[in-house]
CSV table of C-alpha atoms in Angstrom, one decimal:
chain,number,residue,atom,x,y,z
A,1,LYS,CA,-39.6,-95.9,182.5
A,2,ALA,CA,-43.0,-97.3,183.2
A,3,GLY,CA,-45.9,-95.0,182.9
A,4,VAL,CA,-48.7,-94.3,185.3
A,5,THR,CA,-50.7,-97.4,186.0
A,6,GLN,CA,-54.2,-97.6,187.3
A,7,THR,CA,-56.1,-100.6,188.6
A,8,PRO,CA,-58.6,-101.9,187.9
A,9,ARG,CA,-59.2,-100.8,184.4
A,10,TYR,CA,-62.9,-101.5,184.4
A,11,LEU,CA,-65.3,-101.8,187.3
A,12,ILE,CA,-69.1,-102.3,187.6
A,13,LYS,CA,-70.8,-101.5,190.8
A,14,THR,CA,-74.3,-100.9,192.0
A,15,ARG,CA,-75.8,-97.9,193.7
A,16,GLY,CA,-74.9,-97.6,197.3
A,17,GLN,CA,-71.7,-99.6,197.1
A,18,GLN,CA,-68.3,-98.1,197.6
A,19,VAL,CA,-65.3,-98.4,195.4
A,20,THR,CA,-61.5,-97.9,195.7
A,21,LEU,CA,-59.3,-97.1,192.7
A,22,SER,CA,-55.6,-97.3,192.7
A,23,CYS,CA,-52.9,-95.4,191.0
A,24,SER,CA,-49.1,-96.0,190.8
A,25,PRO,CA,-47.2,-92.9,189.5
A,26,ILE,CA,-44.2,-92.8,187.3
A,27,SER,CA,-41.1,-93.8,189.3
A,28,GLY,CA,-39.7,-90.7,191.0
A,29,HIS,CA,-42.9,-88.6,190.7
A,30,ARG,CA,-44.2,-87.3,194.0
A,31,SER,CA,-47.4,-85.6,193.0
A,32,VAL,CA,-50.6,-87.4,192.0
A,33,SER,CA,-53.8,-85.8,190.8
A,34,TRP,CA,-57.2,-87.4,190.1
A,35,TYR,CA,-59.7,-86.4,187.5
A,36,GLN,CA,-63.2,-87.5,186.6
A,37,GLN,CA,-64.2,-87.4,183.0
A,38,THR,CA,-67.8,-87.7,181.8
A,39,PRO,CA,-69.3,-86.8,178.4
A,40,GLY,CA,-71.5,-84.1,179.9
A,41,GLN,CA,-69.0,-82.4,182.3
A,42,GLY,CA,-65.8,-83.1,180.6
A,43,LEU,CA,-62.6,-83.3,182.7
A,44,GLN,CA,-63.1,-82.3,186.3
A,45,PHE,CA,-60.4,-82.1,188.9
A,46,LEU,CA,-60.9,-84.2,192.0
A,47,PHE,CA,-57.8,-83.8,194.2
A,48,GLU,CA,-54.0,-83.4,194.2
A,49,TYR,CA,-51.6,-85.1,196.6
A,50,PHE,CA,-48.0,-84.4,197.3
A,51,SER,CA,-45.8,-86.1,199.9
A,52,GLU,CA,-48.9,-87.8,201.4
A,53,THR,CA,-50.7,-84.5,201.9
A,54,GLN,CA,-53.8,-83.3,200.0
A,55,ARG,CA,-52.8,-80.0,198.5
A,56,ASN,CA,-55.9,-79.2,196.5
A,57,LYS,CA,-59.4,-80.4,196.2
A,58,GLY,CA,-62.0,-80.0,193.5
A,59,ASN,CA,-65.7,-79.3,193.9
A,60,PHE,CA,-66.9,-82.8,194.7
A,61,PRO,CA,-69.0,-84.1,197.6
A,62,GLY,CA,-67.4,-85.7,200.6
A,63,ARG,CA,-68.2,-89.1,199.3
A,64,PHE,CA,-65.1,-88.7,197.2
A,65,SER,CA,-61.9,-89.1,199.2
A,66,GLY,CA,-58.3,-90.0,198.5
A,67,ARG,CA,-55.0,-90.6,200.1
A,68,GLN,CA,-51.4,-91.0,199.1
A,69,PHE,CA,-48.9,-93.4,200.6
A,70,SER,CA,-45.2,-92.9,201.4
A,71,ASN,CA,-44.2,-94.6,198.1
A,72,SER,CA,-46.4,-92.0,196.2
A,73,ARG,CA,-49.0,-94.5,195.2
A,74,SER,CA,-52.5,-93.1,195.6
A,75,GLU,CA,-56.0,-94.4,196.1
A,76,MET,CA,-59.3,-92.7,195.7
A,77,ASN,CA,-62.5,-93.9,197.3
A,78,VAL,CA,-66.1,-93.2,196.4
A,79,SER,CA,-68.7,-94.2,199.0
A,80,THR,CA,-72.4,-94.6,198.5
A,81,LEU,CA,-72.1,-94.7,194.8
A,82,GLU,CA,-74.7,-92.9,192.6
A,83,LEU,CA,-75.6,-93.4,189.0
A,84,GLY,CA,-73.9,-90.1,188.2
A,85,ASP,CA,-70.6,-91.4,189.4
A,86,SER,CA,-70.3,-93.5,186.3
A,87,ALA,CA,-67.2,-92.0,184.6
A,88,LEU,CA,-63.6,-92.5,183.5
A,89,TYR,CA,-61.4,-91.8,186.5
A,90,LEU,CA,-58.0,-90.6,185.4
A,91,CYS,CA,-54.9,-90.4,187.6
A,92,ALA,CA,-51.9,-88.2,186.7
A,93,SER,CA,-48.5,-87.9,188.1
A,94,SER,CA,-45.8,-85.2,188.0
A,95,LEU,CA,-42.4,-84.8,189.5
A,96,GLU,CA,-43.4,-81.9,191.6
A,97,VAL,CA,-46.5,-79.9,192.2
A,98,ARG,CA,-48.2,-77.7,189.6
A,99,PRO,CA,-47.4,-76.3,187.2
A,100,ASP,CA,-45.2,-79.3,186.5
A,101,THR,CA,-46.4,-81.4,183.6
A,102,GLN,CA,-48.9,-84.1,184.5
A,103,TYR,CA,-48.7,-87.5,182.8
A,104,PHE,CA,-51.8,-89.6,182.8
A,105,GLY,CA,-52.6,-93.2,183.3
A,106,PRO,CA,-55.1,-95.2,181.2
A,107,GLY,CA,-57.9,-94.6,183.6
A,108,THR,CA,-60.5,-96.7,185.4
A,109,ARG,CA,-63.9,-96.9,183.8
A,110,LEU,CA,-66.5,-97.1,186.5
A,111,THR,CA,-70.0,-98.1,185.7
A,112,VAL,CA,-72.7,-97.7,188.4
A,113,LEU,CA,-75.9,-99.7,187.8
B,1,ALA,CA,-67.3,-67.4,180.3
B,2,GLN,CA,-65.1,-70.3,179.3
B,3,LYS,CA,-61.5,-69.8,179.9
B,4,VAL,CA,-60.4,-72.3,177.3
B,5,THR,CA,-62.5,-72.6,174.1
B,6,GLN,CA,-62.1,-75.3,171.5
B,7,ALA,CA,-64.8,-74.2,169.1
B,8,GLN,CA,-64.4,-77.2,166.8
B,9,THR,CA,-66.3,-80.1,168.4
B,10,GLU,CA,-65.5,-82.5,165.6
B,11,ILE,CA,-63.3,-82.4,162.5
B,12,SER,CA,-63.2,-85.0,159.8
B,13,VAL,CA,-60.5,-85.1,157.1
B,14,VAL,CA,-59.0,-87.6,154.7
B,15,GLU,CA,-55.6,-89.1,155.4
B,16,LYS,CA,-52.7,-87.0,154.3
B,17,GLU,CA,-54.6,-83.7,154.6
B,18,ASP,CA,-53.3,-81.0,157.0
B,19,VAL,CA,-55.5,-80.1,159.9
B,20,THR,CA,-55.5,-77.3,162.4
B,21,LEU,CA,-57.1,-77.5,165.8
B,22,ASP,CA,-58.0,-74.2,167.4
B,23,CYS,CA,-57.6,-73.2,171.0
B,24,VAL,CA,-58.5,-69.8,172.4
B,25,TYR,CA,-57.9,-69.0,176.0
B,26,GLU,CA,-58.8,-66.2,178.4
B,27,THR,CA,-56.6,-65.1,181.3
B,28,ARG,CA,-55.5,-61.9,183.1
B,29,ASP,CA,-52.4,-63.5,184.4
B,30,THR,CA,-49.1,-62.6,182.8
B,31,THR,CA,-47.6,-66.0,183.9
B,32,TYR,CA,-49.4,-69.0,182.7
B,33,TYR,CA,-48.9,-72.3,180.9
B,34,LEU,CA,-50.7,-73.9,178.0
B,35,PHE,CA,-50.9,-77.6,177.2
B,36,TRP,CA,-52.1,-79.9,174.5
B,37,TYR,CA,-53.1,-83.5,175.3
B,38,LYS,CA,-54.3,-86.3,173.0
B,39,GLN,CA,-56.8,-88.9,174.1
B,40,PRO,CA,-57.1,-91.9,171.8
B,41,PRO,CA,-60.0,-94.3,172.1
B,42,SER,CA,-58.1,-96.3,174.7
B,43,GLY,CA,-58.7,-93.4,177.1
B,44,GLU,CA,-55.3,-92.4,178.3
B,45,LEU,CA,-54.4,-88.7,178.0
B,46,VAL,CA,-51.1,-88.4,176.2
B,47,PHE,CA,-49.1,-85.2,176.9
B,48,LEU,CA,-48.1,-83.4,173.7
B,49,ILE,CA,-46.7,-80.0,174.6
B,50,ARG,CA,-46.4,-77.4,177.3
B,51,ARG,CA,-45.7,-73.8,176.6
B,52,ASN,CA,-45.2,-71.0,179.1
B,53,SER,CA,-46.5,-67.5,178.5
B,54,PHE,CA,-43.1,-66.0,178.0
B,55,ASP,CA,-42.2,-68.2,175.1
B,56,GLU,CA,-44.0,-67.3,172.0
B,57,GLN,CA,-41.8,-69.3,169.7
B,58,ASN,CA,-43.6,-71.8,167.5
B,59,GLU,CA,-42.8,-75.4,168.1
B,60,ILE,CA,-42.4,-78.2,165.6
B,61,SER,CA,-42.2,-81.8,166.4
B,62,GLY,CA,-42.3,-84.1,163.4
B,63,ARG,CA,-45.7,-83.7,161.8
B,64,TYR,CA,-47.0,-81.7,164.7
B,65,SER,CA,-46.6,-77.9,165.1
B,66,TRP,CA,-48.0,-75.4,167.5
B,67,ASN,CA,-48.7,-71.7,166.9
B,68,PHE,CA,-48.8,-69.6,170.1
B,69,GLN,CA,-50.1,-66.0,169.6
B,70,LYS,CA,-50.5,-63.9,172.7
B,71,SER,CA,-52.0,-61.1,170.7
B,72,THR,CA,-55.0,-63.2,169.9
B,73,SER,CA,-54.9,-65.5,173.0
B,74,SER,CA,-54.6,-68.6,170.8
B,75,PHE,CA,-52.5,-71.7,170.9
B,76,ASN,CA,-53.4,-73.6,167.7
B,77,PHE,CA,-52.2,-77.1,166.9
B,78,THR,CA,-51.5,-78.3,163.3
B,79,ILE,CA,-51.0,-81.8,162.1
B,80,THR,CA,-49.3,-82.1,158.7
B,81,ALA,CA,-50.0,-85.0,156.5
B,82,SER,CA,-52.5,-86.5,158.9
B,83,GLN,CA,-52.6,-90.3,159.5
B,84,VAL,CA,-55.4,-92.6,160.7
B,85,VAL,CA,-53.5,-93.0,164.0
B,86,ASP,CA,-53.9,-89.3,164.7
B,87,SER,CA,-57.6,-90.0,165.2
B,88,ALA,CA,-58.4,-89.0,168.8
B,89,VAL,CA,-59.8,-86.3,171.0
B,90,TYR,CA,-57.4,-83.4,171.5
B,91,PHE,CA,-57.6,-81.2,174.6
B,92,CYS,CA,-56.1,-77.8,175.1
B,93,ALA,CA,-55.6,-76.7,178.7
B,94,LEU,CA,-54.6,-73.6,180.6
B,95,SER,CA,-52.7,-73.4,183.9
B,96,GLU,CA,-52.8,-70.0,185.6
B,97,ARG,CA,-50.5,-68.7,188.4
B,98,ILE,CA,-53.3,-68.4,190.9
B,99,ASP,CA,-53.2,-72.1,191.6
B,100,TYR,CA,-51.9,-73.7,188.4
B,101,GLN,CA,-54.9,-76.0,188.2
B,102,LEU,CA,-55.4,-77.3,184.7
B,103,ILE,CA,-58.4,-75.7,183.1
B,104,TRP,CA,-59.6,-77.8,180.2
B,105,GLY,CA,-61.2,-77.1,176.9
B,106,ALA,CA,-64.1,-79.3,175.8
B,107,GLY,CA,-61.9,-81.1,173.4
B,108,THR,CA,-61.9,-81.6,169.6
B,109,LYS,CA,-62.7,-85.0,168.2
B,110,LEU,CA,-60.4,-85.5,165.1
B,111,ILE,CA,-61.4,-88.3,162.7
B,112,ILE,CA,-58.9,-89.2,160.0
B,113,LYS,CA,-60.4,-91.3,157.2
B,114,PRO,CA,-58.3,-93.6,155.2
């Protein structure tokens, strides 16, 4: 079975731009979660989606948004990028909602200049 | 107070040595889950193990073993006969019944020297 895939793997943007990251979960998995990882803050939860509905949201500003499609694929969007948004964005999928085990993708490394 | 503490920021050992990564957690829940993930330089978090609070049996998987002790709120991870490919950052995480969100430790960077 193919693992979680994320595109693109690397992205360079400038302040003020917006970005969309994509995540395809493991086949059959219905839950997708997003995390931001930075050296200073570690792993921080962004949101969790299940059956196209956002179930949980972390403590991030409204510039961070996401959605899930009927095929369970998910996208997250960051608008008006700031330098502090530079991070590794990880997507994880699970069969069902928490506490089901989450399996992670390779991440998208976003650099904001 | 941190709910998941990985006190060892970085550990460096020579190949073939045994190494133990510590994880201490804090929770008032009686139902919770503990996880270990490995993050190699490529960045992907690789799931290693999940343990629920009612199962205190130690687990062994090849060179990997886990020691879960509720009395000391610890869930330690031991690699026997370490190999260079074990070099990575290892994260311990807690999932509590209140919302089952993963609460992450800061991670331990493990360096295995040839």
